């Protein structure tokens, strides 16, 4: 017996609604990304937009996190704290991680945006992260195993000359922001817990250009690459189904400041 909850159809509907809010907000963040804005501008927008949609921004006061969204620029791996002092520069990459709560249920999704034109290095790590998430998701169905997800991600990312962060993992999600299971982004296929229809969790690989090792800054939140090299991340919330999964945080169209620069993403903006 595992301690991973199976969500009812009613619960999944509420998670769909929470996830829809995160997607709508993230689509609007896409429209505001440009050199010269601050990460606090993004925080203010996400906070107000989430409330306007009848939801609550989950990061605010979560274990003391001081803002309503995580904004992780360049060598920041995750949990970057928005700041009025942090002005986006041309060539930066920034992950914006939005988590919203609707009627007690959570939706959690993030993307990495390009600020202006990306450098070849920025584009490489970001596109490897984008594809890593897709490859992890592609393994998910009733009866597949947790280790299949990490194996698919690790095999691809390392083949592309990148590393996969170990210190942070995807997570079960529902009425609780972070619940069982832990979803490692490295692993061995055929290992780990078997997935069952109705399980809900995130996959959110953090992919580095250099070492996978991270340090957490004195603010107790900001996680940075130990070698200062670039890091990128994408995250979806999903529910396991018999034949595969439903991506609860699927976007309705491509992002102007992310997928428009992707060589493999097929959709027009
Ligand atoms: N959204 C992050 C995740 O994907 C968690 C952020 S916790 C916070 O799990 F406190 F930093 F907001
Ligand atoms: Co998450
Ligand atoms: Co998140």
PDB file of C-alpha atoms and ligand atoms in Angstrom:
ATOM      1  CA  UNK A   1       0.000   0.000   0.000  1.00  0.00           C
ATOM      2  CA  UNK A   2       1.347   3.407  -0.887  1.00  0.00           C
ATOM      3  CA  UNK A   3       0.501   6.632   0.890  1.00  0.00           C
ATOM      4  CA  UNK A   4      -0.207   8.390  -2.419  1.00  0.00           C
ATOM      5  CA  UNK A   5      -3.791   9.580  -2.643  1.00  0.00           C
ATOM      6  CA  UNK A   6      -6.061   8.783  -5.568  1.00  0.00           C
ATOM      7  CA  UNK A   7      -8.161  11.813  -6.437  1.00  0.00           C
ATOM      8  CA  UNK A   8     -11.880  11.500  -7.121  1.00  0.00           C
ATOM      9  CA  UNK A   9     -13.395  12.945 -10.312  1.00  0.00           C
ATOM     10  CA  UNK A  10     -14.725  15.850  -8.237  1.00  0.00           C
ATOM     11  CA  UNK A  11     -11.275  16.565  -6.810  1.00  0.00           C
ATOM     12  CA  UNK A  12      -9.707  16.354 -10.264  1.00  0.00           C
ATOM     13  CA  UNK A  13     -12.231  18.908 -11.514  1.00  0.00           C
ATOM     14  CA  UNK A  14     -11.153  21.310  -8.745  1.00  0.00           C
ATOM     15  CA  UNK A  15      -7.495  20.722  -9.602  1.00  0.00           C
ATOM     16  CA  UNK A  16      -8.359  21.468 -13.233  1.00  0.00           C
ATOM     17  CA  UNK A  17      -9.837  24.782 -12.129  1.00  0.00           C
ATOM     18  CA  UNK A  18      -6.814  25.710  -9.994  1.00  0.00           C
ATOM     19  CA  UNK A  19      -4.500  24.720 -12.832  1.00  0.00           C
ATOM     20  CA  UNK A  20      -6.489  26.799 -15.336  1.00  0.00           C
ATOM     21  CA  UNK A  21      -5.887  29.845 -13.149  1.00  0.00           C
ATOM     22  CA  UNK A  22      -2.126  29.237 -13.063  1.00  0.00           C
ATOM     23  CA  UNK A  23      -2.061  28.891 -16.850  1.00  0.00           C
ATOM     24  CA  UNK A  24      -4.106  32.037 -17.452  1.00  0.00           C
ATOM     25  CA  UNK A  25      -1.802  34.032 -15.186  1.00  0.00           C
ATOM     26  CA  UNK A  26       1.346  32.595 -16.771  1.00  0.00           C
ATOM     27  CA  UNK A  27       0.062  33.432 -20.283  1.00  0.00           C
ATOM     28  CA  UNK A  28      -0.307  37.034 -19.145  1.00  0.00           C
ATOM     29  CA  UNK A  29       3.154  37.064 -17.579  1.00  0.00           C
ATOM     30  CA  UNK A  30       4.453  36.041 -21.022  1.00  0.00           C
ATOM     31  CA  UNK A  31       3.002  39.250 -22.446  1.00  0.00           C
ATOM     32  CA  UNK A  32       4.879  41.419 -19.922  1.00  0.00           C
ATOM     33  CA  UNK A  33       8.353  39.842 -20.222  1.00  0.00           C
ATOM     34  CA  UNK A  34      10.849  42.342 -21.641  1.00  0.00           C
ATOM     35  CA  UNK A  35      14.157  43.970 -20.659  1.00  0.00           C
ATOM     36  CA  UNK A  36      13.712  46.704 -18.051  1.00  0.00           C
ATOM     37  CA  UNK A  37      10.938  45.212 -15.910  1.00  0.00           C
ATOM     38  CA  UNK A  38      11.782  44.016 -12.410  1.00  0.00           C
ATOM     39  CA  UNK A  39      10.989  40.654 -10.881  1.00  0.00           C
ATOM     40  CA  UNK A  40       8.881  42.572  -8.343  1.00  0.00           C
ATOM     41  CA  UNK A  41       6.764  43.826 -11.287  1.00  0.00           C
ATOM     42  CA  UNK A  42       6.076  40.162 -12.073  1.00  0.00           C
ATOM     43  CA  UNK A  43       5.257  39.463  -8.415  1.00  0.00           C
ATOM     44  CA  UNK A  44       2.813  42.363  -8.212  1.00  0.00           C
ATOM     45  CA  UNK A  45       1.115  41.248 -11.397  1.00  0.00           C
ATOM     46  CA  UNK A  46       0.840  37.586 -10.364  1.00  0.00           C
ATOM     47  CA  UNK A  47      -0.521  38.538  -6.947  1.00  0.00           C
ATOM     48  CA  UNK A  48      -3.246  40.837  -8.308  1.00  0.00           C
ATOM     49  CA  UNK A  49      -4.141  38.606 -11.264  1.00  0.00           C
ATOM     50  CA  UNK A  50      -4.487  35.511  -9.065  1.00  0.00           C
ATOM     51  CA  UNK A  51      -6.846  37.317  -6.661  1.00  0.00           C
ATOM     52  CA  UNK A  52      -8.844  38.701  -9.561  1.00  0.00           C
ATOM     53  CA  UNK A  53      -9.433  35.146 -10.758  1.00  0.00           C
ATOM     54  CA  UNK A  54     -10.881  34.198  -7.376  1.00  0.00           C
ATOM     55  CA  UNK A  55      -7.781  32.269  -6.333  1.00  0.00           C
ATOM     56  CA  UNK A  56      -4.978  32.623  -3.784  1.00  0.00           C
ATOM     57  CA  UNK A  57      -1.241  32.720  -4.600  1.00  0.00           C
ATOM     58  CA  UNK A  58       0.183  29.690  -2.781  1.00  0.00           C
ATOM     59  CA  UNK A  59       3.819  30.830  -2.389  1.00  0.00           C
ATOM     60  CA  UNK A  60       2.957  33.875  -0.245  1.00  0.00           C
ATOM     61  CA  UNK A  61       3.856  33.000   3.376  1.00  0.00           C
ATOM     62  CA  UNK A  62       4.430  29.338   2.450  1.00  0.00           C
ATOM     63  CA  UNK A  63       6.984  28.290   5.091  1.00  0.00           C
ATOM     64  CA  UNK A  64       7.793  32.006   5.274  1.00  0.00           C
ATOM     65  CA  UNK A  65       8.308  32.641   1.541  1.00  0.00           C
ATOM     66  CA  UNK A  66       7.815  36.418   1.276  1.00  0.00           C
ATOM     67  CA  UNK A  67       6.295  36.800  -2.224  1.00  0.00           C
ATOM     68  CA  UNK A  68       3.465  35.446  -4.393  1.00  0.00           C
ATOM     69  CA  UNK A  69       5.563  33.849  -7.137  1.00  0.00           C
ATOM     70  CA  UNK A  70       9.063  32.450  -7.627  1.00  0.00           C
ATOM     71  CA  UNK A  71      11.241  34.226 -10.213  1.00  0.00           C
ATOM     72  CA  UNK A  72      14.522  32.447 -10.932  1.00  0.00           C
ATOM     73  CA  UNK A  73      16.980  34.265 -13.211  1.00  0.00           C
ATOM     74  CA  UNK A  74      20.007  32.711 -15.004  1.00  0.00           C
ATOM     75  CA  UNK A  75      22.079  30.716 -12.428  1.00  0.00           C
ATOM     76  CA  UNK A  76      19.153  30.638 -10.001  1.00  0.00           C
ATOM     77  CA  UNK A  77      17.810  27.063 -10.040  1.00  0.00           C
ATOM     78  CA  UNK A  78      14.510  27.689  -8.224  1.00  0.00           C
ATOM     79  CA  UNK A  79      12.796  29.643  -5.421  1.00  0.00           C
ATOM     80  CA  UNK A  80      14.129  33.020  -6.568  1.00  0.00           C
ATOM     81  CA  UNK A  81      12.534  35.854  -4.563  1.00  0.00           C
ATOM     82  CA  UNK A  82      11.145  38.752  -6.618  1.00  0.00           C
ATOM     83  CA  UNK A  83      12.850  42.077  -5.942  1.00  0.00           C
ATOM     84  CA  UNK A  84      12.429  45.698  -6.986  1.00  0.00           C
ATOM     85  CA  UNK A  85      16.219  45.765  -7.387  1.00  0.00           C
ATOM     86  CA  UNK A  86      16.347  42.963  -9.946  1.00  0.00           C
ATOM     87  CA  UNK A  87      15.941  44.423 -13.450  1.00  0.00           C
ATOM     88  CA  UNK A  88      15.675  41.965 -16.365  1.00  0.00           C
ATOM     89  CA  UNK A  89      18.495  42.360 -18.898  1.00  0.00           C
ATOM     90  CA  UNK A  90      18.568  41.358 -22.584  1.00  0.00           C
ATOM     91  CA  UNK A  91      19.817  37.776 -22.837  1.00  0.00           C
ATOM     92  CA  UNK A  92      18.616  36.722 -19.369  1.00  0.00           C
ATOM     93  CA  UNK A  93      16.515  33.618 -18.867  1.00  0.00           C
ATOM     94  CA  UNK A  94      13.874  33.643 -16.151  1.00  0.00           C
ATOM     95  CA  UNK A  95      11.726  30.867 -14.758  1.00  0.00           C
ATOM     96  CA  UNK A  96       8.381  32.084 -13.436  1.00  0.00           C
ATOM     97  CA  UNK A  97       6.696  29.486 -11.188  1.00  0.00           C
ATOM     98  CA  UNK A  98       2.994  30.099 -10.515  1.00  0.00           C
ATOM     99  CA  UNK A  99       0.990  28.150  -7.925  1.00  0.00           C
ATOM    100  CA  UNK A 100      -2.678  28.985  -7.293  1.00  0.00           C
ATOM    101  CA  UNK A 101      -5.236  27.652  -4.827  1.00  0.00           C
ATOM    102  CA  UNK A 102      -8.925  27.361  -5.770  1.00  0.00           C
ATOM    103  CA  UNK A 103     -11.390  26.001  -3.186  1.00  0.00           C
ATOM    104  CA  UNK A 104      -8.486  24.396  -1.341  1.00  0.00           C
ATOM    105  CA  UNK A 105      -6.924  22.649  -4.358  1.00  0.00           C
ATOM    106  CA  UNK A 106      -3.546  23.530  -5.872  1.00  0.00           C
ATOM    107  CA  UNK A 107      -2.281  23.958  -9.439  1.00  0.00           C
ATOM    108  CA  UNK A 108       1.471  24.428 -10.012  1.00  0.00           C
ATOM    109  CA  UNK A 109       3.253  25.278 -13.266  1.00  0.00           C
ATOM    110  CA  UNK A 110       6.353  27.075 -14.454  1.00  0.00           C
ATOM    111  CA  UNK A 111       8.144  28.021 -17.647  1.00  0.00           C
ATOM    112  CA  UNK A 112      11.473  29.574 -18.530  1.00  0.00           C
ATOM    113  CA  UNK A 113      11.212  32.752 -20.604  1.00  0.00           C
ATOM    114  CA  UNK A 114      13.843  34.390 -22.787  1.00  0.00           C
ATOM    115  CA  UNK A 115      14.400  38.098 -22.147  1.00  0.00           C
ATOM    116  CA  UNK A 116      15.115  39.478 -25.605  1.00  0.00           C
ATOM    117  CA  UNK A 117      17.311  37.325 -27.840  1.00  0.00           C
ATOM    118  CA  UNK A 118      18.846  34.264 -26.175  1.00  0.00           C
ATOM    119  CA  UNK A 119      22.527  33.337 -26.294  1.00  0.00           C
ATOM    120  CA  UNK A 120      23.251  29.867 -27.723  1.00  0.00           C
ATOM    121  CA  UNK A 121      23.966  28.622 -24.170  1.00  0.00           C
ATOM    122  CA  UNK A 122      20.724  30.029 -22.783  1.00  0.00           C
ATOM    123  CA  UNK A 123      18.778  28.494 -25.620  1.00  0.00           C
ATOM    124  CA  UNK A 124      20.443  25.112 -25.196  1.00  0.00           C
ATOM    125  CA  UNK A 125      19.768  24.705 -21.488  1.00  0.00           C
ATOM    126  CA  UNK A 126      16.220  26.039 -21.821  1.00  0.00           C
ATOM    127  CA  UNK A 127      15.288  23.816 -24.756  1.00  0.00           C
ATOM    128  CA  UNK A 128      16.817  20.774 -23.041  1.00  0.00           C
ATOM    129  CA  UNK A 129      14.685  21.562 -19.972  1.00  0.00           C
ATOM    130  CA  UNK A 130      11.538  22.003 -22.094  1.00  0.00           C
ATOM    131  CA  UNK A 131      12.068  18.675 -23.821  1.00  0.00           C
ATOM    132  CA  UNK A 132      13.062  16.915 -20.596  1.00  0.00           C
ATOM    133  CA  UNK A 133       9.668  17.699 -19.110  1.00  0.00           C
ATOM    134  CA  UNK A 134       7.901  16.419 -22.241  1.00  0.00           C
ATOM    135  CA  UNK A 135       9.939  13.193 -22.227  1.00  0.00           C
ATOM    136  CA  UNK A 136       9.216  12.620 -18.538  1.00  0.00           C
ATOM    137  CA  UNK A 137       5.498  13.153 -19.108  1.00  0.00           C
ATOM    138  CA  UNK A 138       5.515  10.746 -22.068  1.00  0.00           C
ATOM    139  CA  UNK A 139       6.393   7.835 -19.755  1.00  0.00           C
ATOM    140  CA  UNK A 140       3.379   8.377 -17.475  1.00  0.00           C
ATOM    141  CA  UNK A 141       0.411   5.965 -17.545  1.00  0.00           C
ATOM    142  CA  UNK A 142      -1.316   3.570 -15.171  1.00  0.00           C
ATOM    143  CA  UNK A 143       1.171   0.796 -14.421  1.00  0.00           C
ATOM    144  CA  UNK A 144       4.329   2.704 -15.369  1.00  0.00           C
ATOM    145  CA  UNK A 145       6.827   3.460 -12.618  1.00  0.00           C
ATOM    146  CA  UNK A 146       8.084   6.617 -10.953  1.00  0.00           C
ATOM    147  CA  UNK A 147      11.665   5.719 -11.959  1.00  0.00           C
ATOM    148  CA  UNK A 148      10.682   5.734 -15.635  1.00  0.00           C
ATOM    149  CA  UNK A 149      10.151   9.498 -15.413  1.00  0.00           C
ATOM    150  CA  UNK A 150      13.574  10.294 -13.970  1.00  0.00           C
ATOM    151  CA  UNK A 151      15.298   7.846 -16.304  1.00  0.00           C
ATOM    152  CA  UNK A 152      13.821   9.458 -19.413  1.00  0.00           C
ATOM    153  CA  UNK A 153      14.791  12.931 -18.227  1.00  0.00           C
ATOM    154  CA  UNK A 154      18.293  12.009 -17.080  1.00  0.00           C
ATOM    155  CA  UNK A 155      19.137  10.043 -20.211  1.00  0.00           C
ATOM    156  CA  UNK A 156      18.155  12.887 -22.519  1.00  0.00           C
ATOM    157  CA  UNK A 157      19.579  15.784 -20.508  1.00  0.00           C
ATOM    158  CA  UNK A 158      22.965  14.120 -19.954  1.00  0.00           C
ATOM    159  CA  UNK A 159      23.168  13.094 -23.622  1.00  0.00           C
ATOM    160  CA  UNK A 160      22.744  16.798 -24.397  1.00  0.00           C
ATOM    161  CA  UNK A 161      25.682  17.674 -22.121  1.00  0.00           C
ATOM    162  CA  UNK A 162      23.550  19.053 -19.300  1.00  0.00           C
ATOM    163  CA  UNK A 163      23.054  17.904 -15.691  1.00  0.00           C
ATOM    164  CA  UNK A 164      19.877  17.217 -13.707  1.00  0.00           C
ATOM    165  CA  UNK A 165      19.381  18.793 -10.273  1.00  0.00           C
ATOM    166  CA  UNK A 166      18.958  16.216  -7.486  1.00  0.00           C
ATOM    167  CA  UNK A 167      18.283  18.519  -4.533  1.00  0.00           C
ATOM    168  CA  UNK A 168      14.715  19.413  -5.586  1.00  0.00           C
ATOM    169  CA  UNK A 169      12.037  17.082  -6.912  1.00  0.00           C
ATOM    170  CA  UNK A 170       8.534  17.061  -8.339  1.00  0.00           C
ATOM    171  CA  UNK A 171       5.750  16.270  -5.880  1.00  0.00           C
ATOM    172  CA  UNK A 172       2.273  14.990  -5.295  1.00  0.00           C
ATOM    173  CA  UNK A 173      -0.266  17.804  -5.190  1.00  0.00           C
ATOM    174  CA  UNK A 174      -3.916  18.207  -4.247  1.00  0.00           C
ATOM    175  CA  UNK A 175      -5.323  19.814  -1.125  1.00  0.00           C
ATOM    176  CA  UNK A 176      -1.683  20.059  -0.047  1.00  0.00           C
ATOM    177  CA  UNK A 177       0.975  21.983  -2.037  1.00  0.00           C
ATOM    178  CA  UNK A 178       3.673  19.319  -1.596  1.00  0.00           C
ATOM    179  CA  UNK A 179       2.534  15.780  -0.766  1.00  0.00           C
ATOM    180  CA  UNK A 180       3.633  12.221  -1.587  1.00  0.00           C
ATOM    181  CA  UNK A 181       5.120  11.025  -3.855  1.00  0.00           C
ATOM    182  CA  UNK A 182       8.479  12.682  -4.438  1.00  0.00           C
ATOM    183  CA  UNK A 183       9.162  12.693  -8.168  1.00  0.00           C
ATOM    184  CA  UNK A 184      12.899  12.507  -8.818  1.00  0.00           C
ATOM    185  CA  UNK A 185      14.138  13.806 -12.168  1.00  0.00           C
ATOM    186  CA  UNK A 186      16.899  11.185 -12.235  1.00  0.00           C
ATOM    187  CA  UNK A 187      16.440   7.443 -11.899  1.00  0.00           C
ATOM    188  CA  UNK A 188      16.285   3.984 -13.378  1.00  0.00           C
ATOM    189  CA  UNK A 189      13.479   2.792 -15.616  1.00  0.00           C
ATOM    190  CA  UNK A 190      11.461  -0.037 -14.105  1.00  0.00           C
ATOM    191  CA  UNK A 191      12.230   1.115 -10.545  1.00  0.00           C
ATOM    192  CA  UNK A 192      10.072   2.871  -7.981  1.00  0.00           C
ATOM    193  CA  UNK A 193       6.377   3.005  -7.235  1.00  0.00           C
ATOM    194  CA  UNK A 194       3.811   1.927  -9.793  1.00  0.00           C
ATOM    195  CA  UNK A 195       1.522   4.746 -10.940  1.00  0.00           C
ATOM    196  CA  UNK A 196      -2.266   4.435 -10.693  1.00  0.00           C
ATOM    197  CA  UNK A 197      -5.016   6.386 -12.425  1.00  0.00           C
ATOM    198  CA  UNK A 198      -6.073   9.341 -10.274  1.00  0.00           C
ATOM    199  CA  UNK A 199      -2.650  10.084  -8.818  1.00  0.00           C
ATOM    200  CA  UNK A 200      -1.793  13.787  -9.210  1.00  0.00           C
ATOM    201  CA  UNK A 201       1.754  15.100  -9.185  1.00  0.00           C
ATOM    202  CA  UNK A 202       4.116  17.604 -10.768  1.00  0.00           C
ATOM    203  CA  UNK A 203       7.135  16.960 -12.955  1.00  0.00           C
ATOM    204  CA  UNK A 204       9.519  19.933 -12.874  1.00  0.00           C
ATOM    205  CA  UNK A 205      13.050  19.126 -14.022  1.00  0.00           C
ATOM    206  CA  UNK A 206      15.757  21.682 -13.219  1.00  0.00           C
ATOM    207  CA  UNK A 207      18.465  21.341 -15.878  1.00  0.00           C
ATOM    208  CA  UNK A 208      21.944  22.891 -15.515  1.00  0.00           C
ATOM    209  CA  UNK A 209      24.632  23.669 -18.083  1.00  0.00           C
ATOM    210  CA  UNK A 210      27.373  22.720 -15.598  1.00  0.00           C
ATOM    211  CA  UNK A 211      27.308  20.807 -12.328  1.00  0.00           C
ATOM    212  CA  UNK A 212      24.018  19.619 -10.812  1.00  0.00           C
ATOM    213  CA  UNK A 213      25.119  20.813  -7.386  1.00  0.00           C
ATOM    214  CA  UNK A 214      23.283  23.748  -5.839  1.00  0.00           C
ATOM    215  CA  UNK A 215      23.739  26.145  -2.941  1.00  0.00           C
ATOM    216  CA  UNK A 216      21.005  27.967  -1.044  1.00  0.00           C
ATOM    217  CA  UNK A 217      21.728  31.644  -0.377  1.00  0.00           C
ATOM    218  CA  UNK A 218      21.583  33.343   3.033  1.00  0.00           C
ATOM    219  CA  UNK A 219      17.977  34.386   2.330  1.00  0.00           C
ATOM    220  CA  UNK A 220      17.229  30.659   2.971  1.00  0.00           C
ATOM    221  CA  UNK A 221      15.326  30.316  -0.346  1.00  0.00           C
ATOM    222  CA  UNK A 222      17.292  31.251  -3.472  1.00  0.00           C
ATOM    223  CA  UNK A 223      18.902  28.084  -4.865  1.00  0.00           C
ATOM    224  CA  UNK A 224      21.808  28.747  -7.251  1.00  0.00           C
ATOM    225  CA  UNK A 225      24.115  26.511  -9.254  1.00  0.00           C
ATOM    226  CA  UNK A 226      27.354  25.915  -7.332  1.00  0.00           C
ATOM    227  CA  UNK A 227      29.434  26.782 -10.425  1.00  0.00           C
ATOM    228  CA  UNK A 228      27.347  29.807 -11.434  1.00  0.00           C
ATOM    229  CA  UNK A 229      26.333  28.262 -14.773  1.00  0.00           C
ATOM    230  CA  UNK A 230      22.847  28.662 -16.243  1.00  0.00           C
ATOM    231  CA  UNK A 231      19.830  26.625 -15.078  1.00  0.00           C
ATOM    232  CA  UNK A 232      16.378  26.254 -16.661  1.00  0.00           C
ATOM    233  CA  UNK A 233      13.124  24.610 -15.569  1.00  0.00           C
ATOM    234  CA  UNK A 234       9.622  23.768 -16.789  1.00  0.00           C
ATOM    235  CA  UNK A 235       6.802  22.350 -14.638  1.00  0.00           C
ATOM    236  CA  UNK A 236       3.404  20.787 -15.221  1.00  0.00           C
ATOM    237  CA  UNK A 237       0.750  19.416 -12.871  1.00  0.00           C
ATOM    238  CA  UNK A 238      -0.828  16.210 -14.176  1.00  0.00           C
ATOM    239  CA  UNK A 239      -3.227  13.408 -13.324  1.00  0.00           C
ATOM    240  CA  UNK A 240      -2.423   9.809 -14.248  1.00  0.00           C
ATOM    241  CA  UNK A 241      -4.970   8.069 -16.495  1.00  0.00           C
ATOM    242  CA  UNK A 242      -5.257   4.492 -17.787  1.00  0.00           C
ATOM    243  CA  UNK A 243      -3.743   5.340 -21.148  1.00  0.00           C
ATOM    244  CA  UNK A 244      -1.373   8.151 -20.156  1.00  0.00           C
ATOM    245  CA  UNK A 245      -2.035  11.361 -18.304  1.00  0.00           C
ATOM    246  CA  UNK A 246      -3.999  14.578 -18.467  1.00  0.00           C
ATOM    247  CA  UNK A 247      -1.744  17.632 -18.242  1.00  0.00           C
ATOM    248  CA  UNK A 248      -3.841  19.875 -16.004  1.00  0.00           C
ATOM    249  CA  UNK A 249      -1.638  22.906 -16.704  1.00  0.00           C
ATOM    250  CA  UNK A 250      -1.616  22.575 -20.510  1.00  0.00           C
ATOM    251  CA  UNK A 251      -1.372  25.944 -22.237  1.00  0.00           C
ATOM    252  CA  UNK A 252      -3.849  26.948 -24.999  1.00  0.00           C
ATOM    253  CA  UNK A 253      -1.147  28.389 -27.260  1.00  0.00           C
ATOM    254  CA  UNK A 254       2.610  28.831 -27.550  1.00  0.00           C
ATOM    255  CA  UNK A 255       4.383  31.467 -25.459  1.00  0.00           C
ATOM    256  CA  UNK A 256       5.816  34.469 -27.319  1.00  0.00           C
ATOM    257  CA  UNK A 257       8.828  34.770 -25.014  1.00  0.00           C
ATOM    258  CA  UNK A 258       9.609  31.081 -24.764  1.00  0.00           C
ATOM    259  CA  UNK A 259       8.273  28.660 -27.371  1.00  0.00           C
ATOM    260  CA  UNK A 260       8.638  31.163 -30.204  1.00  0.00           C
ATOM    261  CA  UNK A 261      12.413  30.552 -29.960  1.00  0.00           C
ATOM    262  CA  UNK A 262      12.107  26.763 -29.768  1.00  0.00           C
ATOM    263  CA  UNK A 263      13.263  24.724 -32.751  1.00  0.00           C
ATOM    264  CA  UNK A 264      11.173  21.704 -31.944  1.00  0.00           C
ATOM    265  CA  UNK A 265       7.970  23.281 -30.670  1.00  0.00           C
ATOM    266  CA  UNK A 266       5.484  22.936 -33.539  1.00  0.00           C
ATOM    267  CA  UNK A 267       2.801  25.413 -32.600  1.00  0.00           C
ATOM    268  CA  UNK A 268       2.509  28.955 -33.883  1.00  0.00           C
ATOM    269  CA  UNK A 269       2.269  31.746 -31.305  1.00  0.00           C
TER     270      UNK A 269
HETATM  271  N1  LIG B   1       6.253  26.189  -6.927  1.00  0.00           N
HETATM  272  C1  LIG B   1       7.370  25.509  -6.318  1.00  0.00           C
HETATM  273  C2  LIG B   1       7.252  24.064  -6.732  1.00  0.00           C
HETATM  274  O1  LIG B   1       7.169  23.828  -7.894  1.00  0.00           O
HETATM  275  C3  LIG B   1       7.404  25.652  -4.836  1.00  0.00           C
HETATM  276  C4  LIG B   1       7.587  27.039  -4.397  1.00  0.00           C
HETATM  277  S1  LIG B   1       7.565  27.078  -2.701  1.00  0.00           S
HETATM  278  C5  LIG B   1       7.832  28.714  -2.387  1.00  0.00           C
HETATM  279  O2  LIG B   1       7.158  23.142  -5.976  1.00  0.00           O
HETATM  280  F1  LIG B   1       7.625  28.878  -1.120  1.00  0.00           F
HETATM  281  F2  LIG B   1       9.042  29.015  -2.729  1.00  0.00           F
HETATM  282  F3  LIG B   1       6.982  29.440  -3.101  1.00  0.00           F
HETATM  283 CO1  LIG B   2       5.955  22.130  -7.923  1.00  0.00          CO
HETATM  284 CO1  LIG B   3       6.067  25.233  -8.984  1.00  0.00          CO
END
